[in-house]
Structure formats: structure tokens, C-alpha cells
mmCIF file of C-alpha atoms in Angstrom:
data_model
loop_
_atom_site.group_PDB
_atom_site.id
_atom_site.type_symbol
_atom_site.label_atom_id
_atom_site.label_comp_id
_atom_site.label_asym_id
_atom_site.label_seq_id
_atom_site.Cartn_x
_atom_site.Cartn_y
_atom_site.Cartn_z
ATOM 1 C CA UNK A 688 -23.746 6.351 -19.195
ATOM 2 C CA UNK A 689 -19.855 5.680 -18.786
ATOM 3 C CA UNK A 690 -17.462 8.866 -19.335
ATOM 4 C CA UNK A 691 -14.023 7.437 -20.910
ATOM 5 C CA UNK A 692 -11.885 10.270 -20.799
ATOM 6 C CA UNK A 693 -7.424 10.119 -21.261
ATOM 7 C CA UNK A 694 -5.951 12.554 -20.271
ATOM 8 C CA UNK A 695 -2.282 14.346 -20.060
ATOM 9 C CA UNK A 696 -1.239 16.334 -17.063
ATOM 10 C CA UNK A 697 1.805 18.636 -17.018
ATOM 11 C CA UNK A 698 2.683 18.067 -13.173
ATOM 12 C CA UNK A 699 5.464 20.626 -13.399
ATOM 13 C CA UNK A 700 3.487 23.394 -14.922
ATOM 14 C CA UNK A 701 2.541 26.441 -12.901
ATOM 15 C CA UNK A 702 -0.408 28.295 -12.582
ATOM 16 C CA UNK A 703 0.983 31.703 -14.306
ATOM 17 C CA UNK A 704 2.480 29.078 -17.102
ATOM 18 C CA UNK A 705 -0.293 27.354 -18.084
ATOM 19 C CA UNK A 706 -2.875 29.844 -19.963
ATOM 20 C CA UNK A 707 0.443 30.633 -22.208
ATOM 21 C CA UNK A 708 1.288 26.770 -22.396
ATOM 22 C CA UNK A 709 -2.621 26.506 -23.582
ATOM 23 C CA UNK A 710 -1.835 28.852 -26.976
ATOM 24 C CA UNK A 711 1.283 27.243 -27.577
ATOM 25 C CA UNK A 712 -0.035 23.590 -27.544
ATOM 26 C CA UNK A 713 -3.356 25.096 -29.796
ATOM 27 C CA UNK A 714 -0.836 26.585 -32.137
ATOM 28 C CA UNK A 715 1.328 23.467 -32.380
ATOM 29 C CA UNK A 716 -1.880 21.247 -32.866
ATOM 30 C CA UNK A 717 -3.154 23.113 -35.672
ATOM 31 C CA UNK A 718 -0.100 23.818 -37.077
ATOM 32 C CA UNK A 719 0.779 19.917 -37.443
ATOM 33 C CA UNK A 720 -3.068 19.056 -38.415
ATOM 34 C CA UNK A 721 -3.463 17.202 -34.914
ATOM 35 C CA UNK A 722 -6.561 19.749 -34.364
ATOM 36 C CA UNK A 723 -8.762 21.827 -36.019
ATOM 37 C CA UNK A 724 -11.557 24.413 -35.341
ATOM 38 C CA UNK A 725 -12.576 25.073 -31.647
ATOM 39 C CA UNK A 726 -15.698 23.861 -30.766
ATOM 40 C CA UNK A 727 -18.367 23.658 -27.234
ATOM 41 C CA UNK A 728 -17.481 20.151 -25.477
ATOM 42 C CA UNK A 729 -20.018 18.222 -23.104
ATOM 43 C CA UNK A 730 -17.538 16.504 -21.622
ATOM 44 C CA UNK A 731 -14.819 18.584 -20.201
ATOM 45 C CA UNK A 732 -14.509 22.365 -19.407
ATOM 46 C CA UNK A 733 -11.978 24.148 -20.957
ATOM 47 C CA UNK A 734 -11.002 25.007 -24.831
ATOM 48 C CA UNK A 735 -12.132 22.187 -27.105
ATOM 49 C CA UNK A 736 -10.637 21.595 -30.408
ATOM 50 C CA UNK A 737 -12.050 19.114 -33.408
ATOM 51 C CA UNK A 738 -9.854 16.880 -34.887
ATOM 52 C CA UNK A 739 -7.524 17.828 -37.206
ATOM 53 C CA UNK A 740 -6.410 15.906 -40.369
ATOM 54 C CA UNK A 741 -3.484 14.154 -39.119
ATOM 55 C CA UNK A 742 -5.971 12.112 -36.476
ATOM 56 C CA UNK A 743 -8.615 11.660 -39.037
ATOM 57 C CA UNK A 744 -6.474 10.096 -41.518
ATOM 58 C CA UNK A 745 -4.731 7.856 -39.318
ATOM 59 C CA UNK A 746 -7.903 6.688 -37.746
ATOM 60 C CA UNK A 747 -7.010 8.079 -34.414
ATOM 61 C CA UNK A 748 -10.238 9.930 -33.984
ATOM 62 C CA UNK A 749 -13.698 10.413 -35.415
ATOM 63 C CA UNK A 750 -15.245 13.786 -36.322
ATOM 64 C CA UNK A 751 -17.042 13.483 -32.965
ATOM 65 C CA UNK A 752 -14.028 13.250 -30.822
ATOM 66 C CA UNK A 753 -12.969 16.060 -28.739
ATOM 67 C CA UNK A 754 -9.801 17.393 -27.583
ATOM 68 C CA UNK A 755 -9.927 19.546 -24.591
ATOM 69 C CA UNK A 756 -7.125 22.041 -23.514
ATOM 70 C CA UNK A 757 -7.309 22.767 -20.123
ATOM 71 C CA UNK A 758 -5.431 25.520 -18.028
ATOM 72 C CA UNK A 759 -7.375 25.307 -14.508
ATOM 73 C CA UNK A 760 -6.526 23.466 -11.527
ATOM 74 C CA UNK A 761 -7.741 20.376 -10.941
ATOM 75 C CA UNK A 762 -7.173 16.826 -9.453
ATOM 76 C CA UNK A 763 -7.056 13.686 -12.127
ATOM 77 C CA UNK A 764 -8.027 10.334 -11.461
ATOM 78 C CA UNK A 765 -9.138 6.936 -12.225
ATOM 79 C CA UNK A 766 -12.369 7.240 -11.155
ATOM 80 C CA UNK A 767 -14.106 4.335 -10.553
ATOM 81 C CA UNK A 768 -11.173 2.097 -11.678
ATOM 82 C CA UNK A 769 -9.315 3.614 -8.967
ATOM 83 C CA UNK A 770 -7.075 0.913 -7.035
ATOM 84 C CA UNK A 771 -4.800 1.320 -3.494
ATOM 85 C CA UNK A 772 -1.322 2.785 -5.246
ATOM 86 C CA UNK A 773 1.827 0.390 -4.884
ATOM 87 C CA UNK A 774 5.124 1.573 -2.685
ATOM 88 C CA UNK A 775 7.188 2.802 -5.343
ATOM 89 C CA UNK A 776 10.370 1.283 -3.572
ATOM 90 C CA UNK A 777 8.780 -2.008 -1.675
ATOM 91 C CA UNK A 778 5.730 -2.688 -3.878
ATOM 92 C CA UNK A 779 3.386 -2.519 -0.327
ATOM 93 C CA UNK A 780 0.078 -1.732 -0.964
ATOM 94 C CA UNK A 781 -0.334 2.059 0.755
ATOM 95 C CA UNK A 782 -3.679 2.985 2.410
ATOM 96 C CA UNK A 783 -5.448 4.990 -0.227
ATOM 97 C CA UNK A 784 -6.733 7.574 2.704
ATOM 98 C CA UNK A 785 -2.947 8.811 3.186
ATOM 99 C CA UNK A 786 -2.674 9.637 -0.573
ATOM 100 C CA UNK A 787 -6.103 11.467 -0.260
ATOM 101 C CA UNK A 788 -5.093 13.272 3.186
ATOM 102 C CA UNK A 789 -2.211 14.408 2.053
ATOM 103 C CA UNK A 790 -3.750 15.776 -1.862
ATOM 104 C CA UNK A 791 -6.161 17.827 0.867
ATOM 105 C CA UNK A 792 -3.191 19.861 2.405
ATOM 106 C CA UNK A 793 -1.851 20.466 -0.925
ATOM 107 C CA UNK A 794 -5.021 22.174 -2.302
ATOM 108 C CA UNK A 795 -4.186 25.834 -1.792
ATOM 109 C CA UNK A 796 -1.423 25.303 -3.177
ATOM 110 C CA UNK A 797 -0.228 25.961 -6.714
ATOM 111 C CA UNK A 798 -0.222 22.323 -7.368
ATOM 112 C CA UNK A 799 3.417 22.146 -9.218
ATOM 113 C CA UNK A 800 6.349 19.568 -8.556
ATOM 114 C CA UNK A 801 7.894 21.811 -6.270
ATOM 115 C CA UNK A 802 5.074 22.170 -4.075
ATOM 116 C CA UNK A 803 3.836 18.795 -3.537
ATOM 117 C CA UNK A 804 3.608 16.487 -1.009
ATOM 118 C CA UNK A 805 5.458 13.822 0.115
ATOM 119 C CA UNK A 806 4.403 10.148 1.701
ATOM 120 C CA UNK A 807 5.493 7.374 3.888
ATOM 121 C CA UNK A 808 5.184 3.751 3.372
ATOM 122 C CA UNK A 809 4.210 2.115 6.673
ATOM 123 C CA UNK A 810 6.327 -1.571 5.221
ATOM 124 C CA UNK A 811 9.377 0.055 4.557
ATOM 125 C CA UNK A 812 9.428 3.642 5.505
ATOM 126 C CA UNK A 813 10.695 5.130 1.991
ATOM 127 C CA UNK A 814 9.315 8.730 1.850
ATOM 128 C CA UNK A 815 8.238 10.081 -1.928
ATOM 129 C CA UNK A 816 6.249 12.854 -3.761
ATOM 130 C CA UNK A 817 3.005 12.001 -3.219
ATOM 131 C CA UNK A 818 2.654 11.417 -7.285
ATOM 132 C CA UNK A 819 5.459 9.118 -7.254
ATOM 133 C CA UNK A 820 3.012 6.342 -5.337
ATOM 134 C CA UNK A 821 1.204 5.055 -8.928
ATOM 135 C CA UNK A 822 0.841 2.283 -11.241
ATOM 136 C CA UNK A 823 -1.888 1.578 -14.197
ATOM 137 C CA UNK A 824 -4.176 0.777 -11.220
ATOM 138 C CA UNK A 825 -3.741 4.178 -9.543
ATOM 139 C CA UNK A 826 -3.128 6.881 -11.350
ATOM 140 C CA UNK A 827 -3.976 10.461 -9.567
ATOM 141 C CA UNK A 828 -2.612 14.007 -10.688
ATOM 142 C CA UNK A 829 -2.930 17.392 -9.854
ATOM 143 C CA UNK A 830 -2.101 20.498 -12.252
ATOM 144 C CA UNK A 831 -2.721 23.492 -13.322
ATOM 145 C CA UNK A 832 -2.332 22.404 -17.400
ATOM 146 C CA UNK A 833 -3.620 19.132 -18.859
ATOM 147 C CA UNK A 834 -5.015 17.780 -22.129
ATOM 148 C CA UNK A 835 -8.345 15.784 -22.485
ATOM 149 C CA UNK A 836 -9.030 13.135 -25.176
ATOM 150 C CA UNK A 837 -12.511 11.891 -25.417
ATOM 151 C CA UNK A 838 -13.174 9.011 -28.165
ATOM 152 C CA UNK A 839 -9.557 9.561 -29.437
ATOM 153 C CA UNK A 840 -6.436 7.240 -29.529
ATOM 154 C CA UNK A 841 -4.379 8.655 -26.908
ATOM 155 C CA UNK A 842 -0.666 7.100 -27.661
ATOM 156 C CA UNK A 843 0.804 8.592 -30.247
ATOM 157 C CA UNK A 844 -0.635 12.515 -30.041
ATOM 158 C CA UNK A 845 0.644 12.040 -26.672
ATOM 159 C CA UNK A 846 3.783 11.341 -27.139
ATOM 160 C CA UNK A 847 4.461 13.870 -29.772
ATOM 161 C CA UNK A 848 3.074 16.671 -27.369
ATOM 162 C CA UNK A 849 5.620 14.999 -24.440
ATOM 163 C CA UNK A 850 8.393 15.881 -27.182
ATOM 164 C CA UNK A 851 7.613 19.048 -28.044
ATOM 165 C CA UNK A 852 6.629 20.194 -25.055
ATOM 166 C CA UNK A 853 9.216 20.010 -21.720
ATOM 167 C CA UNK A 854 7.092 19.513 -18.619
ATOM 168 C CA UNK A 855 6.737 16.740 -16.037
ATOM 169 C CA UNK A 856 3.914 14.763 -17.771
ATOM 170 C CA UNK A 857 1.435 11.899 -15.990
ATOM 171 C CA UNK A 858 -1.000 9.870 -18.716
ATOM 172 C CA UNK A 859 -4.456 9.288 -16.249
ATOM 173 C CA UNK A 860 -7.031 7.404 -17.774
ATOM 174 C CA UNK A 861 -10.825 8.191 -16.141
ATOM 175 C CA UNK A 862 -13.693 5.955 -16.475
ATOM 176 C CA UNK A 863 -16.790 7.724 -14.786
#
């Protein structure tokens, strides 16, 4: 069975920041009927919330949809749809093995923008954070604070948390 999970990372958000960030977003959710109730997920660890009104009525999600708050650190992905990211400044196609080696030195970490690696593009040399080398194809993330949509339009809740919320945010979609 195929796991079709969006999801929105804070890439800026620390690791002492992000249980706090967690209640604030719950609040917010419930507050503006984007969530309700909490509720056990079998999809994604973390503190799982039921739709609220506002996505039921707009057809944005079904009473089976979850929304998962997360506020551990993990690494975000594509998953199977995973493609070789892009050169940010030449468009070359970068080895997907240098984006990988250089996640691995960043794992003890505390996985924030400040923190991260950077990259070199063999065609043209440019040197980047690490999370700069992405397109739809190739999407990857690390952070310490992230929200999970499962069977739940993912545009519009997502760009109302992006407003309320300051952070450095990265939209990964994960097919597994």
C-alpha cells in the first residue's frame, strides 16, 4: 500500500523552539476551526489532530484525514519520487550521493538554518546550503518542527500557517 503524506517543515526552527512552536500551531488550529480533537495516527508519530470545521466545510479533508504535529528531528523526503536535485545557479544535475554525504555530517547537529551544510556544483562551482539544491523533483528537509497532512488538501492550510507563523518553511511531498 502507497503512503501519500505532505508535509511542512520549519527549516529555521530549533530544537528548544519546537515543542513550544507545537502548542502554538495546536492552539491556532483549533482556534480558527482548521483542527479539532487529538486523536492516535497510523501514519505519522507525533500529536495528531482531526479535522476541524473550516477543512470539512471547504472540502479540504474528510473525517478520516489526519493532521500530524511533529516536534522531533527528522529528515523529509520524496521517497520514492525522489529525483537528482538541480544546481540552483547553473541548473546541472548534482550527484544525489553529495546531498546525502553531506545530510550525514549534519546529523548531530541541531538541524536549523544556521547549522547546515553547504554544497558544490562540480559544472559551475557555486557553493549553497545544502537545502537550497531542490526543485518539485527533489525535495529533502531536515527539522526539528514540521506538520503532516495525510488525505488532506495541503495548499491553502499551508499557507495560512506560513503567515502566521515566521519560520523558514520547505513544502515536501512523500510517496512511500
Amino acid at each position: 500500500m502507497s503512503l501519500h503524506i505532505w508535509y511542512l517543515v520549519d527549516l529555521s526552527a530549533s530544537s528548544a523552539e519546537a515543542e513550544s512552536a507545537v502548542h502554538r500551531i495546536q492552539e491556532w488550529l483549533v482556534t480558527t476551526g482548521w483542527a479539532g480533537a487529538e486523536r492516535e495516527s497510523d501514519w505519522v508519530e507525533g500529536l495528531c489532530l482531526t479535522p476541524g470545521p473550516r477543512a470539512l466545510e471547504r472540502g479540504l479533508a474528510k473525517s478520516g484525514s489526519n493532521l500530524t504535529l511533529i516536534h522531533d528531528r527528522d529528515y523529509y523526503s520524496m521517497g520514492e519520487n525522489f529525483g537528482p536535485p538541480p544546481c540552483p545557479a547553473c541548473g546541472a544535475t548534482l550527484d544525489e550521493d553529495i546531498l546525502f554525504d553531506a545530510y550525514s555530517d549534519w546529523a548531530d547537529t541541531d538541524w536549523t538554518l544556521e547549522t547546515q551544510p553547504s554544497v558544490s556544483c562540480d559544472a559551475c562551482g557555486v557553493e549553497k546550503p545544502v537545502v537550497d539544491f531542490a526543485d518539485e523533483n527533489s525535495r529533502v528537509a531536515h527539522g526539528n518542527l514540521a506538520i503532516a497532512l495525510h488525505a488532506w488538501e495541503h495548499e491553502e492550510l499551508f499557507a495560512a500557517v506560513e503567515e502566521n507563523f515566521p519560520g523558514h518553511w520547505r513544502t515536501i511531498y512523500s510517496h512511500t
